[in-house]
Amino acid sequence: MNAKLFFSLSLLASSMASASALAQEPAATADHTVAVTSKLQAEDIFALEFANDVQISPDGRYVAYVRNSFDIMTDGTRRSLWLVDTQSGQHTPLFADEHSYGNPSWSPDGKRLAFTSNRSGRNQIHVFWVEEQRTAAVTEVQQTPSQLAWSRDGKQLAFMMAVPEPKSDFAKSVKSVKKPEKAEWGKAPIVVERTLYQRDGRGVMPSSYSQIFVVPSEGGSARQVTTGPFQHRGPLTWLADNSAIVFSANRNTDWEYQSRESDLWQVSLADNSLTQLTDWPGDEYASTLSADGAQLAFLHGSNAAEPYRNASLHRMVLSSGAVEAIVDDFDRSLESPQWVGSDQLTVQYADRGRIKVADVSLAGELSTRVSDVGGIYASRPYTMGMYSVAANTGAIAYTQASAYDLANVAVQHEGAARTLTGLNDDVLAYRDLGEVREINYTSSFDGTEIQGWYILPPGYEKGKRYPTMVEIHGGPHLSYGPFFAAEHQRYAAEGYVVLYVNYRGSTSYGKDFAMLLDGHYSSERDFADHMSGIDQLIEMGIADPNNLFIAGGSAGGIATAYAVGLTDRFNAAAATNPVINWVSKTLTADSSIGQIQNQFPAMPWDDLAHYWKRSPLSLVGNVTTPTLLFTGEKDRRTPMAETEQFYQALQLQKVPTVMVRVPDAYHGVTAKPSRIVAKIEHTLAWFKRYQKD
């Protein structure tokens, strides 16, 4: 099938699907119906969609984006590629089929769109010609490409790709016996020699390093331009004359032990020679080049042995190498700098549970453009989202979030913002969602101000008290916001008031607030932050003091496990992938080096008392609260053995306990829609068992 015919058929099929989605009727799912009910149901989760990786064309005319939807038959996420005309509002698919698409990137002239897809059997870079409606694969590589970047003249594409390292001398020297034909042997042993040998989501990794490649944008052989046993990272930034690419890397011999170090480097495409552009203590990354090609802007984070740091914005004059700060005294962490012309940038940052995009002058003056970015995390209300800027006009496209919907595509230009999609109108418009309200109070520990939100059950009656659960976010250096979350709305649909707060240690409130948990994670301090919120809801006449519940995942799971060692006020608890013993965690998890260096005062064997004090296991003798534990069996961030320790300890204490083990799941235990449902429904069943009349 030729590309034009394929595109036409895809366009027809997906346009019909789009038209159906926009109609004011419930949408069909795999069993052809959506339940007739006013409350959010478990099966509704499979029907949810959200936009991500929105990329606006240089002239601002089009927005390409990845449309994420759940597949009830494969229990996976479909990632299709769609296009929105910002002038007419026309919303059409580029590719919406059984294959997966990602990394959309516009050519400098806006006439082509590069992306990655597995449509040819494995992930390759493809280019779509917009006017001609033609598509071609431009790579034939063995590993998955990422971090696509067009050269300024549009003739080449740079990208990142893992390159396997050859076997070490030791591995090659091990003698083996030839397996007889048709013999059935066990799997061969895996030789591990690297310091950083594992990663959650991937397990024990083959020894490989991320290298930079270039390929002609019309197709050809990909050429590797960096080498060495180092992890190079993007974004990749072409110089104005297309002679070199700027990237970030730590190319020191002991880089695996330096969790907070990276510099900006430049690789020449003529001879692959390297030039180091920065050598500051800490990380320099996220480079971006001005329109005139004279200035390089980038972010910097310190290498202080602290769990949290703000990222500041700087610029370098390439002709002289002179560097000056643009924004280095703003008490928020900046992200994703992008030039608009040569005298202004845009940045993204989190502020009090919301993500904002702002213009930044070279004098460091910030001017907010939008403050409703988010919506790309379906299950919980994390402050996560992204934007892109049109290089020629300054218009921005972004993932727009609300308290009652996941991310849609929106654009903002000349002071006006417009929403271009309504991806969940076919589902959420027919559901009576719980009302999301903000709450502010002071912690009983030390009077620290805490901001949070609570969701009322649909049909809430003022003056009536309801079962109440506090749900605690992970990180702990992350944040929640007033965004739609499938888990929280599902709990509310079953009659719970759901409290979620940005306790001390959360991001988006400045460095001092984030550092309030330094050395006290978890502890009586964040425990007080949550209990004070519950007490506030009791005082407001909303929460039922006889029906209180606690839940959380990762850092929230740790806080949950710690809390039940400090109080018996909760009817039941649900801890998802918690840490129970910090000694065993830090010495088995993929985050061991960085966590020990930046979160703890010493190695575990040098300060065992501190590790033990922060461990929920130290309080297990106090626990009487019925506790559910929910963890992926392949979790490498908070390994399954952590959950097993708590389960067996509680069993020895004869505390009602259930352990839910999720096969083949990593730390992102809700990465599949069925697992989002499983987590919610196991929690609801457990809480119902201990709910009082």
PDB file of C-alpha atoms in Angstrom, residues 435-676:
ATOM      1  CA  GLU A 435     -16.295  18.313  43.420  1.00  0.00           C
ATOM      2  CA  VAL A 436     -12.639  19.286  43.978  1.00  0.00           C
ATOM      3  CA  ARG A 437     -12.077  21.956  46.632  1.00  0.00           C
ATOM      4  CA  GLU A 438      -8.891  23.583  47.897  1.00  0.00           C
ATOM      5  CA  ILE A 439      -7.924  23.418  51.568  1.00  0.00           C
ATOM      6  CA  ASN A 440      -5.237  25.373  53.457  1.00  0.00           C
ATOM      7  CA  TYR A 441      -4.240  24.827  57.080  1.00  0.00           C
ATOM      8  CA  THR A 442      -1.255  24.742  59.429  1.00  0.00           C
ATOM      9  CA  SER A 443       0.563  21.614  60.527  1.00  0.00           C
ATOM     10  CA  SER A 444       0.289  20.695  64.199  1.00  0.00           C
ATOM     11  CA  PHE A 445       4.007  19.876  64.194  1.00  0.00           C
ATOM     12  CA  ASP A 446       5.364  23.399  63.763  1.00  0.00           C
ATOM     13  CA  GLY A 447       2.716  25.619  62.189  1.00  0.00           C
ATOM     14  CA  THR A 448       3.949  25.136  58.613  1.00  0.00           C
ATOM     15  CA  GLU A 449       1.322  26.113  56.027  1.00  0.00           C
ATOM     16  CA  ILE A 450       0.028  23.135  54.053  1.00  0.00           C
ATOM     17  CA  GLN A 451      -1.956  23.400  50.835  1.00  0.00           C
ATOM     18  CA  GLY A 452      -4.112  20.574  49.549  1.00  0.00           C
ATOM     19  CA  TRP A 453      -7.384  19.582  47.979  1.00  0.00           C
ATOM     20  CA  TYR A 454     -10.277  17.330  48.871  1.00  0.00           C
ATOM     21  CA  ILE A 455     -12.882  15.684  46.696  1.00  0.00           C
ATOM     22  CA  LEU A 456     -16.476  15.385  47.847  1.00  0.00           C
ATOM     23  CA  PRO A 457     -18.540  12.349  46.885  1.00  0.00           C
ATOM     24  CA  PRO A 458     -21.047  12.974  44.074  1.00  0.00           C
ATOM     25  CA  GLY A 459     -24.350  13.978  45.637  1.00  0.00           C
ATOM     26  CA  TYR A 460     -22.602  15.353  48.726  1.00  0.00           C
ATOM     27  CA  GLU A 461     -25.000  16.653  51.375  1.00  0.00           C
ATOM     28  CA  LYS A 462     -23.800  19.527  53.504  1.00  0.00           C
ATOM     29  CA  GLY A 463     -23.874  18.705  57.200  1.00  0.00           C
ATOM     30  CA  LYS A 464     -23.479  14.977  56.641  1.00  0.00           C
ATOM     31  CA  ARG A 465     -20.217  13.303  57.603  1.00  0.00           C
ATOM     32  CA  TYR A 466     -18.544  10.894  55.205  1.00  0.00           C
ATOM     33  CA  PRO A 467     -15.860   8.200  55.376  1.00  0.00           C
ATOM     34  CA  THR A 468     -12.593   9.990  54.621  1.00  0.00           C
ATOM     35  CA  MET A 469      -9.301   8.819  53.218  1.00  0.00           C
ATOM     36  CA  VAL A 470      -6.022  10.661  52.889  1.00  0.00           C
ATOM     37  CA  GLU A 471      -4.043   9.655  49.784  1.00  0.00           C
ATOM     38  CA  ILE A 472      -0.332  10.552  49.854  1.00  0.00           C
ATOM     39  CA  HIS A 473       1.784  11.354  46.806  1.00  0.00           C
ATOM     40  CA  GLY A 474       5.158   9.835  45.951  1.00  0.00           C
ATOM     41  CA  GLY A 475       8.551  11.409  45.547  1.00  0.00           C
ATOM     42  CA  PRO A 476       8.567  12.826  48.143  1.00  0.00           C
ATOM     43  CA  HIS A 477       9.879  15.708  46.009  1.00  0.00           C
ATOM     44  CA  LEU A 478       6.871  15.798  43.706  1.00  0.00           C
ATOM     45  CA  SER A 479       3.517  17.498  44.040  1.00  0.00           C
ATOM     46  CA  TYR A 480      -0.182  17.035  43.499  1.00  0.00           C
ATOM     47  CA  GLY A 481      -2.521  19.646  42.070  1.00  0.00           C
ATOM     48  CA  PRO A 482      -6.189  20.315  41.330  1.00  0.00           C
ATOM     49  CA  PHE A 483      -6.239  17.852  38.433  1.00  0.00           C
ATOM     50  CA  PHE A 484      -8.450  14.974  37.392  1.00  0.00           C
ATOM     51  CA  ALA A 485      -7.287  11.617  38.768  1.00  0.00           C
ATOM     52  CA  ALA A 486      -9.000   8.338  38.001  1.00  0.00           C
ATOM     53  CA  GLU A 487      -8.111   6.823  41.375  1.00  0.00           C
ATOM     54  CA  HIS A 488      -9.326   9.720  43.474  1.00  0.00           C
ATOM     55  CA  GLN A 489     -12.543  10.226  41.548  1.00  0.00           C
ATOM     56  CA  ARG A 490     -13.270   6.507  41.732  1.00  0.00           C
ATOM     57  CA  TYR A 491     -12.860   6.567  45.523  1.00  0.00           C
ATOM     58  CA  ALA A 492     -15.180   9.573  45.690  1.00  0.00           C
ATOM     59  CA  ALA A 493     -17.719   7.756  43.521  1.00  0.00           C
ATOM     60  CA  GLU A 494     -17.877   5.052  46.200  1.00  0.00           C
ATOM     61  CA  GLY A 495     -18.733   7.566  48.896  1.00  0.00           C
ATOM     62  CA  TYR A 496     -15.360   8.672  50.262  1.00  0.00           C
ATOM     63  CA  VAL A 497     -14.104  12.167  50.872  1.00  0.00           C
ATOM     64  CA  VAL A 498     -10.586  12.068  49.421  1.00  0.00           C
ATOM     65  CA  LEU A 499      -7.955  14.366  50.937  1.00  0.00           C
ATOM     66  CA  TYR A 500      -4.641  14.878  49.160  1.00  0.00           C
ATOM     67  CA  VAL A 501      -2.087  17.496  50.167  1.00  0.00           C
ATOM     68  CA  ASN A 502       1.353  18.789  49.336  1.00  0.00           C
ATOM     69  CA  TYR A 503       3.026  17.947  52.605  1.00  0.00           C
ATOM     70  CA  ARG A 504       6.482  19.255  53.584  1.00  0.00           C
ATOM     71  CA  GLY A 505       9.043  18.064  51.084  1.00  0.00           C
ATOM     72  CA  SER A 506       6.718  18.628  48.147  1.00  0.00           C
ATOM     73  CA  THR A 507       7.903  20.641  45.180  1.00  0.00           C
ATOM     74  CA  SER A 508       6.361  23.864  43.819  1.00  0.00           C
ATOM     75  CA  TYR A 509       6.673  25.785  47.127  1.00  0.00           C
ATOM     76  CA  GLY A 510      10.352  26.689  47.005  1.00  0.00           C
ATOM     77  CA  LYS A 511      13.540  25.116  48.260  1.00  0.00           C
ATOM     78  CA  ASP A 512      13.023  25.770  51.979  1.00  0.00           C
ATOM     79  CA  PHE A 513       9.688  23.951  51.970  1.00  0.00           C
ATOM     80  CA  ALA A 514      11.125  21.022  50.005  1.00  0.00           C
ATOM     81  CA  MET A 515      14.029  20.759  52.441  1.00  0.00           C
ATOM     82  CA  LEU A 516      11.764  20.563  55.509  1.00  0.00           C
ATOM     83  CA  LEU A 517      11.791  16.799  55.085  1.00  0.00           C
ATOM     84  CA  ASP A 518      15.578  16.526  54.770  1.00  0.00           C
ATOM     85  CA  GLY A 519      16.713  13.944  57.320  1.00  0.00           C
ATOM     86  CA  HIS A 520      13.119  13.296  58.374  1.00  0.00           C
ATOM     87  CA  TYR A 521      11.678  11.133  55.609  1.00  0.00           C
ATOM     88  CA  SER A 522       9.363   9.618  56.809  1.00  0.00           C
ATOM     89  CA  SER A 523       8.744  10.988  60.285  1.00  0.00           C
ATOM     90  CA  GLU A 524       6.352  12.548  62.758  1.00  0.00           C
ATOM     91  CA  ARG A 525       6.663  15.743  60.716  1.00  0.00           C
ATOM     92  CA  ASP A 526       4.949  14.742  57.463  1.00  0.00           C
ATOM     93  CA  PHE A 527       2.624  12.561  59.562  1.00  0.00           C
ATOM     94  CA  ALA A 528       1.461  15.706  61.362  1.00  0.00           C
ATOM     95  CA  ASP A 529       0.937  17.474  58.029  1.00  0.00           C
ATOM     96  CA  HIS A 530      -1.577  14.803  57.004  1.00  0.00           C
ATOM     97  CA  MET A 531      -3.291  14.358  60.348  1.00  0.00           C
ATOM     98  CA  SER A 532      -3.821  18.109  60.628  1.00  0.00           C
ATOM     99  CA  GLY A 533      -5.664  18.052  57.310  1.00  0.00           C
ATOM    100  CA  ILE A 534      -7.891  15.234  58.485  1.00  0.00           C
ATOM    101  CA  ASP A 535      -8.610  17.084  61.722  1.00  0.00           C
ATOM    102  CA  GLN A 536      -9.499  20.164  59.700  1.00  0.00           C
ATOM    103  CA  LEU A 537     -12.063  18.183  57.694  1.00  0.00           C
ATOM    104  CA  ILE A 538     -13.487  16.756  60.921  1.00  0.00           C
ATOM    105  CA  GLU A 539     -13.780  20.261  62.353  1.00  0.00           C
ATOM    106  CA  MET A 540     -15.519  21.380  59.139  1.00  0.00           C
ATOM    107  CA  GLY A 541     -18.156  18.698  59.698  1.00  0.00           C
ATOM    108  CA  ILE A 542     -17.171  16.773  56.549  1.00  0.00           C
ATOM    109  CA  ALA A 543     -15.029  13.839  57.714  1.00  0.00           C
ATOM    110  CA  ASP A 544     -16.406  11.050  59.891  1.00  0.00           C
ATOM    111  CA  PRO A 545     -13.891  10.576  62.731  1.00  0.00           C
ATOM    112  CA  ASN A 546     -15.010   6.952  63.091  1.00  0.00           C
ATOM    113  CA  ASN A 547     -14.259   6.141  59.447  1.00  0.00           C
ATOM    114  CA  LEU A 548     -10.759   7.301  58.584  1.00  0.00           C
ATOM    115  CA  PHE A 549      -8.478   5.587  56.061  1.00  0.00           C
ATOM    116  CA  ILE A 550      -4.967   6.147  54.713  1.00  0.00           C
ATOM    117  CA  ALA A 551      -3.311   5.211  51.423  1.00  0.00           C
ATOM    118  CA  GLY A 552      -0.340   6.174  49.291  1.00  0.00           C
ATOM    119  CA  GLY A 553       2.209   4.937  46.801  1.00  0.00           C
ATOM    120  CA  SER A 554       6.025   4.915  46.792  1.00  0.00           C
ATOM    121  CA  ALA A 555       6.946   7.800  49.140  1.00  0.00           C
ATOM    122  CA  GLY A 556       3.246   7.839  49.975  1.00  0.00           C
ATOM    123  CA  GLY A 557       3.421   4.131  50.695  1.00  0.00           C
ATOM    124  CA  ILE A 558       6.327   4.756  53.055  1.00  0.00           C
ATOM    125  CA  ALA A 559       4.394   7.522  54.801  1.00  0.00           C
ATOM    126  CA  THR A 560       1.383   5.210  55.098  1.00  0.00           C
ATOM    127  CA  ALA A 561       3.434   2.401  56.625  1.00  0.00           C
ATOM    128  CA  TYR A 562       5.112   4.862  59.003  1.00  0.00           C
ATOM    129  CA  ALA A 563       1.801   6.457  60.001  1.00  0.00           C
ATOM    130  CA  VAL A 564       0.214   3.203  61.182  1.00  0.00           C
ATOM    131  CA  GLY A 565       3.194   2.806  63.510  1.00  0.00           C
ATOM    132  CA  LEU A 566       2.378   6.176  65.072  1.00  0.00           C
ATOM    133  CA  THR A 567      -1.428   6.053  65.380  1.00  0.00           C
ATOM    134  CA  ASP A 568      -4.398   3.701  65.557  1.00  0.00           C
ATOM    135  CA  ARG A 569      -6.886   6.318  64.311  1.00  0.00           C
ATOM    136  CA  PHE A 570      -7.253   4.731  60.887  1.00  0.00           C
ATOM    137  CA  ASN A 571      -9.745   1.943  60.316  1.00  0.00           C
ATOM    138  CA  ALA A 572      -7.488   0.508  57.589  1.00  0.00           C
ATOM    139  CA  ALA A 573      -4.478   1.365  55.449  1.00  0.00           C
ATOM    140  CA  ALA A 574      -3.340   0.610  51.892  1.00  0.00           C
ATOM    141  CA  ALA A 575       0.383   1.024  51.146  1.00  0.00           C
ATOM    142  CA  THR A 576       1.495   0.688  47.527  1.00  0.00           C
ATOM    143  CA  ASN A 577       5.166  -0.186  46.804  1.00  0.00           C
ATOM    144  CA  PRO A 578       6.484   1.113  50.157  1.00  0.00           C
ATOM    145  CA  VAL A 579       9.970   1.186  51.645  1.00  0.00           C
ATOM    146  CA  ILE A 580       9.999  -0.673  54.961  1.00  0.00           C
ATOM    147  CA  ASN A 581      13.709  -0.989  55.749  1.00  0.00           C
ATOM    148  CA  TRP A 582      16.002   1.744  54.411  1.00  0.00           C
ATOM    149  CA  VAL A 583      19.133  -0.384  54.753  1.00  0.00           C
ATOM    150  CA  SER A 584      17.847  -3.170  52.532  1.00  0.00           C
ATOM    151  CA  LYS A 585      16.177  -0.681  50.192  1.00  0.00           C
ATOM    152  CA  THR A 586      19.210   1.466  49.456  1.00  0.00           C
ATOM    153  CA  LEU A 587      21.429  -1.574  48.953  1.00  0.00           C
ATOM    154  CA  THR A 588      19.091  -3.357  46.521  1.00  0.00           C
ATOM    155  CA  ALA A 589      17.230  -0.618  44.617  1.00  0.00           C
ATOM    156  CA  ASP A 590      18.207   1.015  41.322  1.00  0.00           C
ATOM    157  CA  SER A 591      18.346   4.429  43.012  1.00  0.00           C
ATOM    158  CA  SER A 592      20.886   3.380  45.636  1.00  0.00           C
ATOM    159  CA  ILE A 593      23.882   5.664  44.939  1.00  0.00           C
ATOM    160  CA  GLY A 594      22.004   8.897  44.354  1.00  0.00           C
ATOM    161  CA  GLN A 595      19.689   8.272  47.289  1.00  0.00           C
ATOM    162  CA  ILE A 596      22.479   7.456  49.742  1.00  0.00           C
ATOM    163  CA  GLN A 597      24.569  10.441  48.602  1.00  0.00           C
ATOM    164  CA  ASN A 598      21.789  13.031  48.679  1.00  0.00           C
ATOM    165  CA  GLN A 599      19.254  11.828  51.224  1.00  0.00           C
ATOM    166  CA  PHE A 600      21.245  10.184  54.006  1.00  0.00           C
ATOM    167  CA  PRO A 601      24.064  11.494  56.220  1.00  0.00           C
ATOM    168  CA  ALA A 602      26.359   8.500  55.643  1.00  0.00           C
ATOM    169  CA  MET A 603      26.621   4.985  54.293  1.00  0.00           C
ATOM    170  CA  PRO A 604      24.170   2.550  55.944  1.00  0.00           C
ATOM    171  CA  TRP A 605      26.935   0.776  57.886  1.00  0.00           C
ATOM    172  CA  ASP A 606      28.273   4.103  59.182  1.00  0.00           C
ATOM    173  CA  ASP A 607      24.963   5.471  60.522  1.00  0.00           C
ATOM    174  CA  LEU A 608      22.666   2.523  61.009  1.00  0.00           C
ATOM    175  CA  ALA A 609      20.651   4.383  63.648  1.00  0.00           C
ATOM    176  CA  HIS A 610      19.491   7.033  61.159  1.00  0.00           C
ATOM    177  CA  TYR A 611      18.415   4.480  58.559  1.00  0.00           C
ATOM    178  CA  TRP A 612      16.564   2.483  61.188  1.00  0.00           C
ATOM    179  CA  LYS A 613      14.772   5.500  62.638  1.00  0.00           C
ATOM    180  CA  ARG A 614      13.428   6.427  59.210  1.00  0.00           C
ATOM    181  CA  SER A 615      12.269   2.857  58.528  1.00  0.00           C
ATOM    182  CA  PRO A 616       8.612   1.887  59.154  1.00  0.00           C
ATOM    183  CA  LEU A 617       9.947  -1.482  60.317  1.00  0.00           C
ATOM    184  CA  SER A 618      11.261   0.244  63.446  1.00  0.00           C
ATOM    185  CA  LEU A 619       7.651   0.956  64.492  1.00  0.00           C
ATOM    186  CA  VAL A 620       6.068  -2.332  63.457  1.00  0.00           C
ATOM    187  CA  GLY A 621       5.592  -3.379  67.076  1.00  0.00           C
ATOM    188  CA  ASN A 622       3.080  -0.545  67.473  1.00  0.00           C
ATOM    189  CA  VAL A 623       0.935  -1.395  64.444  1.00  0.00           C
ATOM    190  CA  THR A 624      -2.655  -2.550  64.977  1.00  0.00           C
ATOM    191  CA  THR A 625      -4.202  -1.061  61.799  1.00  0.00           C
ATOM    192  CA  PRO A 626      -5.358  -3.604  59.174  1.00  0.00           C
ATOM    193  CA  THR A 627      -2.969  -3.048  56.268  1.00  0.00           C
ATOM    194  CA  LEU A 628      -3.104  -3.901  52.575  1.00  0.00           C
ATOM    195  CA  LEU A 629       0.188  -4.005  50.645  1.00  0.00           C
ATOM    196  CA  PHE A 630       0.155  -3.651  46.843  1.00  0.00           C
ATOM    197  CA  THR A 631       3.443  -4.016  44.935  1.00  0.00           C
ATOM    198  CA  GLY A 632       4.805  -5.086  41.549  1.00  0.00           C
ATOM    199  CA  GLU A 633       6.882  -8.238  41.709  1.00  0.00           C
ATOM    200  CA  LYS A 634       9.535  -6.728  39.410  1.00  0.00           C
ATOM    201  CA  ASP A 635       9.784  -3.423  41.287  1.00  0.00           C
ATOM    202  CA  ARG A 636      13.406  -2.200  41.244  1.00  0.00           C
ATOM    203  CA  ARG A 637      12.799   1.128  43.010  1.00  0.00           C
ATOM    204  CA  THR A 638      11.142  -0.234  46.153  1.00  0.00           C
ATOM    205  CA  PRO A 639      11.844  -3.953  45.702  1.00  0.00           C
ATOM    206  CA  MET A 640       9.259  -6.596  46.488  1.00  0.00           C
ATOM    207  CA  ALA A 641      11.328  -7.736  49.474  1.00  0.00           C
ATOM    208  CA  GLU A 642      10.381  -4.473  51.211  1.00  0.00           C
ATOM    209  CA  THR A 643       6.705  -5.368  51.038  1.00  0.00           C
ATOM    210  CA  GLU A 644       7.463  -8.937  52.109  1.00  0.00           C
ATOM    211  CA  GLN A 645       9.299  -7.713  55.209  1.00  0.00           C
ATOM    212  CA  PHE A 646       6.325  -5.667  56.345  1.00  0.00           C
ATOM    213  CA  TYR A 647       3.814  -8.394  55.488  1.00  0.00           C
ATOM    214  CA  GLN A 648       5.672 -11.046  57.463  1.00  0.00           C
ATOM    215  CA  ALA A 649       6.338  -8.693  60.369  1.00  0.00           C
ATOM    216  CA  LEU A 650       2.634  -7.801  60.582  1.00  0.00           C
ATOM    217  CA  GLN A 651       1.693 -11.454  60.306  1.00  0.00           C
ATOM    218  CA  LEU A 652       3.993 -12.204  63.235  1.00  0.00           C
ATOM    219  CA  GLN A 653       2.198  -9.419  65.116  1.00  0.00           C
ATOM    220  CA  LYS A 654      -1.152 -11.021  64.112  1.00  0.00           C
ATOM    221  CA  VAL A 655      -2.267  -7.763  62.502  1.00  0.00           C
ATOM    222  CA  PRO A 656      -4.868  -8.273  59.724  1.00  0.00           C
ATOM    223  CA  THR A 657      -2.768  -7.969  56.580  1.00  0.00           C
ATOM    224  CA  VAL A 658      -3.056  -8.819  52.912  1.00  0.00           C
ATOM    225  CA  MET A 659      -0.265  -8.730  50.335  1.00  0.00           C
ATOM    226  CA  VAL A 660      -1.282  -8.155  46.712  1.00  0.00           C
ATOM    227  CA  ARG A 661       1.551  -9.086  44.354  1.00  0.00           C
ATOM    228  CA  VAL A 662       1.293  -7.825  40.780  1.00  0.00           C
ATOM    229  CA  PRO A 663       3.111 -10.156  38.351  1.00  0.00           C
ATOM    230  CA  ASP A 664       5.491  -8.583  35.805  1.00  0.00           C
ATOM    231  CA  ALA A 665       4.906  -5.086  37.212  1.00  0.00           C
ATOM    232  CA  TYR A 666       7.712  -2.650  38.028  1.00  0.00           C
ATOM    233  CA  HIS A 667       7.552   0.407  40.303  1.00  0.00           C
ATOM    234  CA  GLY A 668       5.081   1.987  37.917  1.00  0.00           C
ATOM    235  CA  VAL A 669       2.628  -0.607  39.109  1.00  0.00           C
ATOM    236  CA  THR A 670      -0.331   1.156  37.450  1.00  0.00           C
ATOM    237  CA  ALA A 671       1.305   1.367  34.022  1.00  0.00           C
ATOM    238  CA  LYS A 672      -1.427  -0.862  32.595  1.00  0.00           C
ATOM    239  CA  PRO A 673      -5.092   0.202  32.828  1.00  0.00           C
ATOM    240  CA  SER A 674      -6.139  -3.112  34.387  1.00  0.00           C
ATOM    241  CA  ARG A 675      -3.649  -2.459  37.179  1.00  0.00           C
ATOM    242  CA  ILE A 676      -5.080   1.001  37.832  1.00  0.00           C
TER     243      ILE A 676
END
